[in-house]
Backbone as JSON, one array per atom type, in Angstrom:
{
  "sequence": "XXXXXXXXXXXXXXXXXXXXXXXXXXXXXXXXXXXXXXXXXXXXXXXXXXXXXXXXXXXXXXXXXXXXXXXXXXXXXXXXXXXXXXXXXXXXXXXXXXXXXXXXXXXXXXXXXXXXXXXXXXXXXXXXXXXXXXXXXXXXXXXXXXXXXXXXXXXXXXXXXXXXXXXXXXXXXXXXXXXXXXXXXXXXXXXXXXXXXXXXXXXXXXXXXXXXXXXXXXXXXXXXXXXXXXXX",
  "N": [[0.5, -5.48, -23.67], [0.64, -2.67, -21.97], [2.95, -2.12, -19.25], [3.45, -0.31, -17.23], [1.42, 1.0, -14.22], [-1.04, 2.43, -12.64], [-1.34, 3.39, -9.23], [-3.38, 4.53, -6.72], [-2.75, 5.91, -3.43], [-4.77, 6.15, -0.15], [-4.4, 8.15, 2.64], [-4.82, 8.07, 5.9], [-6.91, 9.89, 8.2], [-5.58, 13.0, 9.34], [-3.09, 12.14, 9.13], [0.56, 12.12, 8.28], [0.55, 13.13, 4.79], [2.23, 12.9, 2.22], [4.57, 12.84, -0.49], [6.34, 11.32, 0.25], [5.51, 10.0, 2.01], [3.37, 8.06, 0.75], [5.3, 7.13, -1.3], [6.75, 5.31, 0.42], [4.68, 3.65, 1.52], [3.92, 1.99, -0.97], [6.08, 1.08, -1.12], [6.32, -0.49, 0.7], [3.62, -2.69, 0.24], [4.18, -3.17, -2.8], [6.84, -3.52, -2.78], [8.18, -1.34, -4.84], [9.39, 1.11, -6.35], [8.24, 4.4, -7.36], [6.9, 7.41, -9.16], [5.32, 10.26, -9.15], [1.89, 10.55, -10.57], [-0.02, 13.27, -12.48], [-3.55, 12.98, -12.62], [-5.66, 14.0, -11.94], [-8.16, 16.19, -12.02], [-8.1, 20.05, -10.83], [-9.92, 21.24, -8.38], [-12.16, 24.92, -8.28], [-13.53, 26.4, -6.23], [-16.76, 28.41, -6.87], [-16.89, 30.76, -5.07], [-14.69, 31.57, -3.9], [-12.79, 30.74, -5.58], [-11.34, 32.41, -7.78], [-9.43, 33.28, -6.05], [-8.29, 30.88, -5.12], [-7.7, 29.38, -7.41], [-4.22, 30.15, -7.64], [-2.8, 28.86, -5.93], [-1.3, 26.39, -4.51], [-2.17, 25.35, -2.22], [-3.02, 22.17, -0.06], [-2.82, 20.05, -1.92], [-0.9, 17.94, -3.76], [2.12, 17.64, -6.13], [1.13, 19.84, -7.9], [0.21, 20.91, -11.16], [0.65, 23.66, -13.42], [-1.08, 25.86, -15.48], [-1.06, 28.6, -17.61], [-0.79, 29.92, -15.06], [-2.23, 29.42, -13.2], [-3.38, 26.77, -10.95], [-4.07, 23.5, -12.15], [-4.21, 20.89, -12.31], [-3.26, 17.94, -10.28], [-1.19, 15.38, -8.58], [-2.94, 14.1, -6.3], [-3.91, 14.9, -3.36], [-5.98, 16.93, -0.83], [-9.25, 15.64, -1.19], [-11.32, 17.7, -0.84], [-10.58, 19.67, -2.68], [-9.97, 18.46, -4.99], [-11.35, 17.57, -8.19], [-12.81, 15.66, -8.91], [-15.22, 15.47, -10.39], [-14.98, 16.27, -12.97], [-12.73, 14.76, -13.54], [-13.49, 12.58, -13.58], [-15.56, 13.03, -16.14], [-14.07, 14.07, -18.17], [-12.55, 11.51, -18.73], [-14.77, 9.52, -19.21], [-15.75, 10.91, -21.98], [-13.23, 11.07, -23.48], [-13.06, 8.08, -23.83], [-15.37, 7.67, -24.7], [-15.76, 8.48, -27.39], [-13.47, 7.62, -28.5], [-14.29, 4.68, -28.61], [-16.63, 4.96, -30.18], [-15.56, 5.84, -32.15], [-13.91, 3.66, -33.23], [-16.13, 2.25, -33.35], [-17.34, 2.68, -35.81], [-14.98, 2.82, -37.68], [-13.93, 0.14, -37.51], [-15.44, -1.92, -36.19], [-17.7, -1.99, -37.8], [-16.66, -2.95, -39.75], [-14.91, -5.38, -39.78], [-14.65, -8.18, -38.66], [-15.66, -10.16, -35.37], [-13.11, -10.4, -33.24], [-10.79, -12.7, -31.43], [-10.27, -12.71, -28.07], [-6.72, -11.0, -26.48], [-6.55, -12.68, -23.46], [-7.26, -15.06, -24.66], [-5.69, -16.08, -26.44], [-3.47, -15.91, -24.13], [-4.26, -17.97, -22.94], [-4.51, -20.56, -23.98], [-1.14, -20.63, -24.32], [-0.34, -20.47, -22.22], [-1.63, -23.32, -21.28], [-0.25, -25.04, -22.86], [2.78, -24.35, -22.79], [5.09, -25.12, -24.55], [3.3, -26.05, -26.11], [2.4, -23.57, -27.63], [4.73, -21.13, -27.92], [4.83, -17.67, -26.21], [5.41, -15.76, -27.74], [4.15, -16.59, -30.23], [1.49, -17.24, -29.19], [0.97, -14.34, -29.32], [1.46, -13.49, -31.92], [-0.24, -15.06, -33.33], [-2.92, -13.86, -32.06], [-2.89, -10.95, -33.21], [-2.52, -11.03, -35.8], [-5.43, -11.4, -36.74], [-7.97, -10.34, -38.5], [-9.16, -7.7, -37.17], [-7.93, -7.02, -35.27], [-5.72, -6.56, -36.44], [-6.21, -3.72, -37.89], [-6.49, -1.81, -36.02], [-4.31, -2.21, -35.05], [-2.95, -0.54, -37.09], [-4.71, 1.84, -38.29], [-4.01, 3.06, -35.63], [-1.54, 3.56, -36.13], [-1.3, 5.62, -38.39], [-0.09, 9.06, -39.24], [-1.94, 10.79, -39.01], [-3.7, 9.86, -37.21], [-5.68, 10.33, -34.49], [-6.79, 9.42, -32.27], [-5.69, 6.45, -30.35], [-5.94, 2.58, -30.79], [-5.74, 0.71, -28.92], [-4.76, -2.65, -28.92], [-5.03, -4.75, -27.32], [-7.01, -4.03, -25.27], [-9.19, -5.15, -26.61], [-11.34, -6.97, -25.25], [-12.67, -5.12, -23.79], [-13.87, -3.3, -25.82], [-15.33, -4.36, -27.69], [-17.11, -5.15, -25.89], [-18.76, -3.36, -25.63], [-19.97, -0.26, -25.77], [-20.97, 1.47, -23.69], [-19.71, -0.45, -20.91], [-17.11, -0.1, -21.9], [-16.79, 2.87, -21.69], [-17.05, 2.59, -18.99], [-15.1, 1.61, -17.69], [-12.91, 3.31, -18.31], [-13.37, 5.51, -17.11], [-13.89, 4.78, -14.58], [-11.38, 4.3, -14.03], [-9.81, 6.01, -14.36], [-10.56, 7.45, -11.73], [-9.54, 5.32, -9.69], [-7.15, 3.86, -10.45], [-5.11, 1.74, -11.1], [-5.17, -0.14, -9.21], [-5.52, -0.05, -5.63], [-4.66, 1.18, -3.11], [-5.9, 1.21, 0.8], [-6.73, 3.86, 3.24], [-6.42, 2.21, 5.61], [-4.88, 0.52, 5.12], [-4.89, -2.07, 3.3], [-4.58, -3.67, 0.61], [-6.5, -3.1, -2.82], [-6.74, -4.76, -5.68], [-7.25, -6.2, -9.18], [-8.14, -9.46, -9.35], [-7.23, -10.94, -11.51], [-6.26, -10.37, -14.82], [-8.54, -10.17, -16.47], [-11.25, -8.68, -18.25], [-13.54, -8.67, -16.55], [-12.63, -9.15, -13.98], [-11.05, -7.27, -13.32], [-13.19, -5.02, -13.9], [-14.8, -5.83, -11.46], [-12.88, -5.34, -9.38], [-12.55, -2.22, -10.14], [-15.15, -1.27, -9.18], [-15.0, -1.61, -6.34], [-13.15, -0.59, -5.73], [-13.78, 2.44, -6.38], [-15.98, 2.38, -4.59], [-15.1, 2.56, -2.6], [-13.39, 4.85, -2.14], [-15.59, 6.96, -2.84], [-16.95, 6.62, 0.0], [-14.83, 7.65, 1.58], [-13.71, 10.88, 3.82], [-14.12, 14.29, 2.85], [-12.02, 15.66, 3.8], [-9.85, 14.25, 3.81], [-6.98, 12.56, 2.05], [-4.89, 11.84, -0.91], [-3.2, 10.12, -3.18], [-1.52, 9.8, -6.47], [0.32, 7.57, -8.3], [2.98, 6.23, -10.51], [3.83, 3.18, -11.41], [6.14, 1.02, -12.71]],
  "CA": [[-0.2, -4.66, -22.69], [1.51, -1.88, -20.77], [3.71, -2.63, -18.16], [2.85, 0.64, -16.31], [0.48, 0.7, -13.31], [-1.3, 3.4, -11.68], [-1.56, 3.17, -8.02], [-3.97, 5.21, -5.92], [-2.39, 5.54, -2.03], [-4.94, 7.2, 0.25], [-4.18, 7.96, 3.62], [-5.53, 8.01, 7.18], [-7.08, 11.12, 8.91], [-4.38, 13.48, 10.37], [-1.79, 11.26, 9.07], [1.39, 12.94, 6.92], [0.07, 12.97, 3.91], [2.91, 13.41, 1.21], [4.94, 12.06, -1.49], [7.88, 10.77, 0.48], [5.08, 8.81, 2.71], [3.16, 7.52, -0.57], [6.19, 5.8, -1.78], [7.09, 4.17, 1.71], [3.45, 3.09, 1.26], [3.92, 1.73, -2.07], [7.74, 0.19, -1.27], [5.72, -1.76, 1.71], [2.95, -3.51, -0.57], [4.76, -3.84, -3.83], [8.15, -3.7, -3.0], [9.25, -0.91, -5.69], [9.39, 2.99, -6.13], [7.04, 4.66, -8.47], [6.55, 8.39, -9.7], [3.66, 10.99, -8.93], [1.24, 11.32, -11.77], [-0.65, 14.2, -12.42], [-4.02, 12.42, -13.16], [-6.78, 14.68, -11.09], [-8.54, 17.83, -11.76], [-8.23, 20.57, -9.2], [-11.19, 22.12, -7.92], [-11.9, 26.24, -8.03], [-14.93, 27.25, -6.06], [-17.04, 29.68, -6.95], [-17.01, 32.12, -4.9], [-12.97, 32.0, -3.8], [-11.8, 30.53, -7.02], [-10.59, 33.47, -8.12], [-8.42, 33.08, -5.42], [-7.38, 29.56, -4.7], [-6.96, 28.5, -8.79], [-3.2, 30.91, -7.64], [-2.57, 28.29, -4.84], [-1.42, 25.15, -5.01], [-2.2, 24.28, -0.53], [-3.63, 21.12, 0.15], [-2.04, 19.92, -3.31], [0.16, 16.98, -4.0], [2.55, 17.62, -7.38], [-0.09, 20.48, -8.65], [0.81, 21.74, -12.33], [0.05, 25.09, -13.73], [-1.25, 26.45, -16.6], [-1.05, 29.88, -17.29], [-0.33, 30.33, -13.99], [-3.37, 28.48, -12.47], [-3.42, 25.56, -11.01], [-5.09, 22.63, -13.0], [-3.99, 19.4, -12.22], [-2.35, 17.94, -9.54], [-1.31, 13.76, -8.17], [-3.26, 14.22, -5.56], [-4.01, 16.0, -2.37], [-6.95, 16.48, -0.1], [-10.42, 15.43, -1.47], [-11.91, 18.98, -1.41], [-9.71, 20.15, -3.43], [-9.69, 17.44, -6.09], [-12.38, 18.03, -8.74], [-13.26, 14.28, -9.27], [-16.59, 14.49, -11.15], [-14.34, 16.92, -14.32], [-11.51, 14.55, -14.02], [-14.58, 11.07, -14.08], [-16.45, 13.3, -16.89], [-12.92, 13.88, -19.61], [-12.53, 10.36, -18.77], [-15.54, 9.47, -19.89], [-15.71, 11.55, -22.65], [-12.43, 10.78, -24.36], [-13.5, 7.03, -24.13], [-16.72, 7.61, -25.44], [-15.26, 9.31, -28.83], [-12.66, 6.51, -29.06], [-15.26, 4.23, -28.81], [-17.21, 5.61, -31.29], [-14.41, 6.03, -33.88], [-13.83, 2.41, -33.23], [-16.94, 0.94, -33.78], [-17.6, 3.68, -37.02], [-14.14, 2.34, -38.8], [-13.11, -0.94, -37.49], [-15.94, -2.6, -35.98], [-18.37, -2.45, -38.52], [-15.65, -3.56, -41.17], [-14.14, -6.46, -39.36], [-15.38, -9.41, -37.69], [-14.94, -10.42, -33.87], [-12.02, -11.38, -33.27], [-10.65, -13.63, -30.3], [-9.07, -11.33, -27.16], [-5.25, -11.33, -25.85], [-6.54, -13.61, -22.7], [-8.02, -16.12, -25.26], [-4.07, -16.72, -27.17], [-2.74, -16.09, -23.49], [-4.67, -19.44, -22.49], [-3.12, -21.05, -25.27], [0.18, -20.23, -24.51], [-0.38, -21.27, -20.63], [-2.09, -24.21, -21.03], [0.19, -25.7, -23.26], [3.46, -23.09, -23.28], [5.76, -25.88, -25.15], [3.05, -26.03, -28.11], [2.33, -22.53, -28.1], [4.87, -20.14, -27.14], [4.0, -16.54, -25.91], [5.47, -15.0, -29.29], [3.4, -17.28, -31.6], [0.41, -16.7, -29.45], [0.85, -12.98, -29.92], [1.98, -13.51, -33.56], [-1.99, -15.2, -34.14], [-3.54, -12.73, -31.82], [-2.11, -9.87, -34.18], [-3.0, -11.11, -37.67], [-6.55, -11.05, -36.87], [-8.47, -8.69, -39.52], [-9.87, -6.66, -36.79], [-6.81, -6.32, -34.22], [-4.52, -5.3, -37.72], [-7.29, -2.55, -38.42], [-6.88, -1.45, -34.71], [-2.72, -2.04, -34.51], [-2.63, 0.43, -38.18], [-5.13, 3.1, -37.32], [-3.45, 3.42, -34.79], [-0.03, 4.07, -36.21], [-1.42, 6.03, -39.12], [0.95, 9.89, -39.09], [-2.73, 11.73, -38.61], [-3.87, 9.95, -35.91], [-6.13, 11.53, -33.29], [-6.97, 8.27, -31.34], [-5.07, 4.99, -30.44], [-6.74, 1.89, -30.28], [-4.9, -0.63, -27.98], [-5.61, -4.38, -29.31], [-4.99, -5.26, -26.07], [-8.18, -3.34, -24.78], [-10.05, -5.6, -27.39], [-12.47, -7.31, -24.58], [-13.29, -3.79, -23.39], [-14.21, -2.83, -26.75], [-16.24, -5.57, -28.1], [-18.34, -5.29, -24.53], [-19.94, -2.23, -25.7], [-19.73, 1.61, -25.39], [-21.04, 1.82, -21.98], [-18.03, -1.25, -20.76], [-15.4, 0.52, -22.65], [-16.44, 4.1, -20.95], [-17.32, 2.97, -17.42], [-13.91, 0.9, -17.46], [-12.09, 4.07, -18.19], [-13.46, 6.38, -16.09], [-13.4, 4.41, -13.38], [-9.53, 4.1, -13.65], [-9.54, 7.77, -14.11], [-10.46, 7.77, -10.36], [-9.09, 4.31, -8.4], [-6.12, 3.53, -11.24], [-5.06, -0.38, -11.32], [-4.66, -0.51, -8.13], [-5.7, 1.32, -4.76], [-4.16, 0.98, -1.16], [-6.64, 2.07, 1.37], [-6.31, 4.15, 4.52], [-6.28, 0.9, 6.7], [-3.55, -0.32, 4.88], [-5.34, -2.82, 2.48], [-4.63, -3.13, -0.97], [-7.53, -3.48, -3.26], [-6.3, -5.06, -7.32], [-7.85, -7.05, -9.39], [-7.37, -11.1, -8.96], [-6.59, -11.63, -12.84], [-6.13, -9.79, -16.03], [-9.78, -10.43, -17.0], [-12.03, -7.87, -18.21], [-14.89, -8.91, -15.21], [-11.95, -9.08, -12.16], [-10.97, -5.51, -13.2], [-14.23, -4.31, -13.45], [-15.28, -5.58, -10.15], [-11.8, -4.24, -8.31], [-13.38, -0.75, -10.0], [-16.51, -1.13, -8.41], [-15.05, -2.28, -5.23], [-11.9, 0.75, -5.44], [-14.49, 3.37, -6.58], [-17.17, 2.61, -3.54], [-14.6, 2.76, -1.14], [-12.97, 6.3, -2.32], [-16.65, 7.65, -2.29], [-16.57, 7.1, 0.85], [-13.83, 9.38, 2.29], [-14.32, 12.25, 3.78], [-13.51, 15.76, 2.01], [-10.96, 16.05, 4.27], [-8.85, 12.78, 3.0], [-6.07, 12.73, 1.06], [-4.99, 10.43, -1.75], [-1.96, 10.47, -4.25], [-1.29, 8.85, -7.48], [1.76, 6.83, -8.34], [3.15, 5.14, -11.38], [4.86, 2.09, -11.53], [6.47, 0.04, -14.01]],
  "C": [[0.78, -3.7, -22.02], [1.93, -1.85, -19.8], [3.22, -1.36, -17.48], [1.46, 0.89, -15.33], [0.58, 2.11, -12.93], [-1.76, 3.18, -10.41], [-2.48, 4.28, -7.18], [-3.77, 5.38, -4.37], [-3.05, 6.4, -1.75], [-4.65, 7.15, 1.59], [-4.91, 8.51, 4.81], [-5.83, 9.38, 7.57], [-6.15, 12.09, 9.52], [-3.18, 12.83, 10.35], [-1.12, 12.45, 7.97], [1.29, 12.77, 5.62], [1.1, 13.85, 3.02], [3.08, 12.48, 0.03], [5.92, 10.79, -0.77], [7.11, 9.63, 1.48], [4.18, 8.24, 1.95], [4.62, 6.21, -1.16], [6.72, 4.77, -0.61], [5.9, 3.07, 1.34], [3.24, 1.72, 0.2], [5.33, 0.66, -2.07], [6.78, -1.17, -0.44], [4.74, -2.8, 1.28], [3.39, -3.93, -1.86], [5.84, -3.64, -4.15], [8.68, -2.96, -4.7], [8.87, 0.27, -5.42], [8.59, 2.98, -7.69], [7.64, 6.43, -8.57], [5.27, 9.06, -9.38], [3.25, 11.06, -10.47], [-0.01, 12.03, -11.57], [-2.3, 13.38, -12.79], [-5.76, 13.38, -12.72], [-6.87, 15.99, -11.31], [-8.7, 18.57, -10.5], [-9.75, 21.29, -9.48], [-11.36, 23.7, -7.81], [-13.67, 26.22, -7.32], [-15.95, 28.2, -6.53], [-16.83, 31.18, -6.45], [-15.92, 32.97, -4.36], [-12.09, 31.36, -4.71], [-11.01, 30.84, -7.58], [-9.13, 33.65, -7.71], [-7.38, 31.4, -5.12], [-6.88, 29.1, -6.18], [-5.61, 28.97, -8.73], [-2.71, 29.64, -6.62], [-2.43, 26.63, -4.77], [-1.28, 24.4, -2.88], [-3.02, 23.28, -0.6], [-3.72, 20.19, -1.12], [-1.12, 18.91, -3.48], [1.02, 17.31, -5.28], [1.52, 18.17, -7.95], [0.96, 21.08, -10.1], [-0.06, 22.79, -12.57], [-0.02, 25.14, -15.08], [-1.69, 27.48, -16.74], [-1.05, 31.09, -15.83], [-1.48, 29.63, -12.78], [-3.46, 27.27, -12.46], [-4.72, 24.37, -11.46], [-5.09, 21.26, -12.88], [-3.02, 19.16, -11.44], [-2.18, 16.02, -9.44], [-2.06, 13.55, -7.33], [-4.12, 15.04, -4.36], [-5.45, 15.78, -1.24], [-8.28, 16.28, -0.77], [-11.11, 16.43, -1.94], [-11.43, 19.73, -2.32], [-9.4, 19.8, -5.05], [-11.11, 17.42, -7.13], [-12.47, 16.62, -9.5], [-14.37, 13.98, -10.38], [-15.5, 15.53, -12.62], [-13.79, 15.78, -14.27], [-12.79, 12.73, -14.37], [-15.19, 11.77, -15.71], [-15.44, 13.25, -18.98], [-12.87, 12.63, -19.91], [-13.55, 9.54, -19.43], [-16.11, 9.72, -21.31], [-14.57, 10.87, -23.78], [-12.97, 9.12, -24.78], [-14.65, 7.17, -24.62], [-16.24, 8.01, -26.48], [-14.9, 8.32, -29.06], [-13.39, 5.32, -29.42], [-16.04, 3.99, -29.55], [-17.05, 5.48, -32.7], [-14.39, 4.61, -33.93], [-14.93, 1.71, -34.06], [-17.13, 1.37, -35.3], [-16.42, 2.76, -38.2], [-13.78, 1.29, -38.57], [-14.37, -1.94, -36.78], [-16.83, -2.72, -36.71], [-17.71, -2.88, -40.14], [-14.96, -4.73, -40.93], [-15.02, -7.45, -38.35], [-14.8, -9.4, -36.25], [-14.0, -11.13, -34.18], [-12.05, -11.82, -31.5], [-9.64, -12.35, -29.47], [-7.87, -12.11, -26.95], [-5.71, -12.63, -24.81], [-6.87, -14.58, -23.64], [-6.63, -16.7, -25.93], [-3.34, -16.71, -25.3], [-3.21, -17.43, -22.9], [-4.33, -20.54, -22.84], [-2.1, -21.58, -24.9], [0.31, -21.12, -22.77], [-0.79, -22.59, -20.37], [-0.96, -25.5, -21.71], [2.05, -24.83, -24.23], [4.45, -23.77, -24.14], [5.38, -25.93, -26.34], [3.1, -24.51, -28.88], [3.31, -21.21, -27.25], [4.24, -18.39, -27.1], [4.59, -15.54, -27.19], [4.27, -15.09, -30.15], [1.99, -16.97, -30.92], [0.01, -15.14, -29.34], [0.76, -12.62, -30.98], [-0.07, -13.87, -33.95], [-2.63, -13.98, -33.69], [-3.59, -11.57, -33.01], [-2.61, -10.13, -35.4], [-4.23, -11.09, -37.77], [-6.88, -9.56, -37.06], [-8.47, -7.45, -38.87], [-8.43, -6.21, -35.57], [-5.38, -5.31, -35.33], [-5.14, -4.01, -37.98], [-6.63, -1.79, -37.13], [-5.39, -0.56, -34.63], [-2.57, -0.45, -36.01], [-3.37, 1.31, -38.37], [-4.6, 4.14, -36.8], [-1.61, 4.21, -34.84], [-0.09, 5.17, -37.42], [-0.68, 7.5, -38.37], [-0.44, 10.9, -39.02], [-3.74, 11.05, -37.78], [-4.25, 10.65, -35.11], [-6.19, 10.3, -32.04], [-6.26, 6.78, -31.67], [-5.88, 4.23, -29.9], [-6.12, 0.83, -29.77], [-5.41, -1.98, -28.46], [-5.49, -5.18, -28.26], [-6.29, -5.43, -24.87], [-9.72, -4.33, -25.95], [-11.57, -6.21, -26.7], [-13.33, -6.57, -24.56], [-14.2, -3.54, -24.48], [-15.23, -3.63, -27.51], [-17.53, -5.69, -26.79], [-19.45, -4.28, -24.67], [-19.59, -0.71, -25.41], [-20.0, 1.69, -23.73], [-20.08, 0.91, -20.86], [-17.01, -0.2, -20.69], [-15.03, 2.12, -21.7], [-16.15, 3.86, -19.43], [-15.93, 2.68, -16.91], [-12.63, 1.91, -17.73], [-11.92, 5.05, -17.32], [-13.47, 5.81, -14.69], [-11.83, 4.43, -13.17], [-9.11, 5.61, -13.56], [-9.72, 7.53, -12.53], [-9.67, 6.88, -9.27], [-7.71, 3.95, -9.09], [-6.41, 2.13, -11.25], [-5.19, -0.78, -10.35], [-4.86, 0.59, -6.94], [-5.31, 0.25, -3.23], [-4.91, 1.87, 0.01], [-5.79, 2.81, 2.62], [-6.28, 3.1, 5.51], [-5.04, 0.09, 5.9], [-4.1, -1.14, 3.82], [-5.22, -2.33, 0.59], [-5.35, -3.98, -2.0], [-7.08, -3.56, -4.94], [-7.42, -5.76, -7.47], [-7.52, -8.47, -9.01], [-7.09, -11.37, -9.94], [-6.77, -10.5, -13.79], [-7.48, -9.28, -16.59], [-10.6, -9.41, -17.0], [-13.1, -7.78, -16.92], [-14.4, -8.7, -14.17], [-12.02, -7.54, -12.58], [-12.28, -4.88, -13.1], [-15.0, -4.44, -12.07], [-13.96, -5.02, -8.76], [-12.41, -3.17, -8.5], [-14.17, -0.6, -8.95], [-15.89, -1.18, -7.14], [-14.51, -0.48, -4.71], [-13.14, 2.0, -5.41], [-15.61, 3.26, -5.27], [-16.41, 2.97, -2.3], [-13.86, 4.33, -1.31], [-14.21, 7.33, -2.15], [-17.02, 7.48, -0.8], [-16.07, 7.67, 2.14], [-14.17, 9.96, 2.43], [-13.55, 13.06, 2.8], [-12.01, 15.76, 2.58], [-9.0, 15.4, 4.28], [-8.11, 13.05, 2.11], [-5.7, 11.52, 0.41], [-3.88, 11.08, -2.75], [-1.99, 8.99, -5.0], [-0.66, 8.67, -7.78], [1.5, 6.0, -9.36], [3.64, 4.58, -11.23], [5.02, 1.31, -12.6], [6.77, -1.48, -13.59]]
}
């Protein structure tokens, strides 16, 4: 699984809303330093678009393309074009999805998920260590289909065998569970200070941290700010 975490820090009304008070944020609940990532579409108005896509104010780490800004870590709410950056999200997982079930799920049987060898391995880590139950995980038909796919040299989509729960839950699972992370990440630290994870690994905790992270970012006002942080 990927050691990398995305963190969501948003912060209080009229509070300093940067990078340099994001990672304080972030040192104080999980004791390490992180990285901004770009993960949020910016917003252009209609009818001063023209003008603000040149402008990167109210902006956390905004990048440019072709000279317009398009993506930033952050910033204030109004600014942040949430339902594009929920809709790609959506989108790309729905394709992958797709391709999945098209070449590897209707050619391979269910197989057993990562938590199902990591139970294994925990319950009894002397019979089974955490190699060997990676080593079974892995040789199943449908996670080798997934792992070599995936490594093939024309490659458009990777299929994580890690993500196997997700994927076996269904198209509408697999998308909502992406696009939601598109907006709250792994992990969200509210403006009161509280930090909202899952309680276990488990396809069902994460999806109800989503639900929980995602009701409480809707809502913020417009005027709220929020930055995104990686950690390893």
């Amino acid at each position: 699984m990927p050691a990398t975490r995305t963190i969501i820090v948003t912060f209080p009304s009229g509070s300093d809303a940067n990078w340099f008070t994001a990672s304080e944020v972030i040192d104080h609940h999980l004791n390490t330093a992180g990285t901004p990532v770009r993960r949020f579409a910016v917003r252009h108005r209609r009818m001063i678009g023209w003008i603000t896509r040149w402008f990167d104010t109210n902006l956390l780490d905004a990048v440019r393309r072709f000279g317009s800004v398009t993506r930033a870590s952050g910033g204030r709410l109004s600014r942040l074009n949430l339902t594009a950056t929920v809709t790609n999200a959506n989108n790309e997982a729905t394709a992958r999805w797709r391709m999945w079930h098209q070449y590897i799920a209707t050619t391979t049987p269910t197989a057993r998920t990562w938590e199902d060898f990591q139970a294994q391995h925990q319950a009894d880590p002397k019979k089974i260590s955490i190699d060997e139950a990676r080593r079974r995980f892995e040789q199943q038909p449908r996670v080798l289909a997934m792992i070599a796919m995936s490594a093939h040299p024309t490659a458009t989509n990777t299929f994580d065998p890690y993500e196997l729960d997700a994927y076996q839950a269904g198209e509408a699972t697999y998308a909502a569970l992406h696009w939601k992370t598109a907006l709250v990440g792994d992990a969200l630290i509210t403006a009161e200070g509280q930090l909202l994870e899952p309680t276990s690994p488990s396809l069902a905790d994460r999806l109800r941290y989503l639900q929980r992270a995602t009701s409480y970012l809707h809502g913020m006002r417009s005027h709220q700010r929020l930055c995104a942080v990686a950690i390893d």
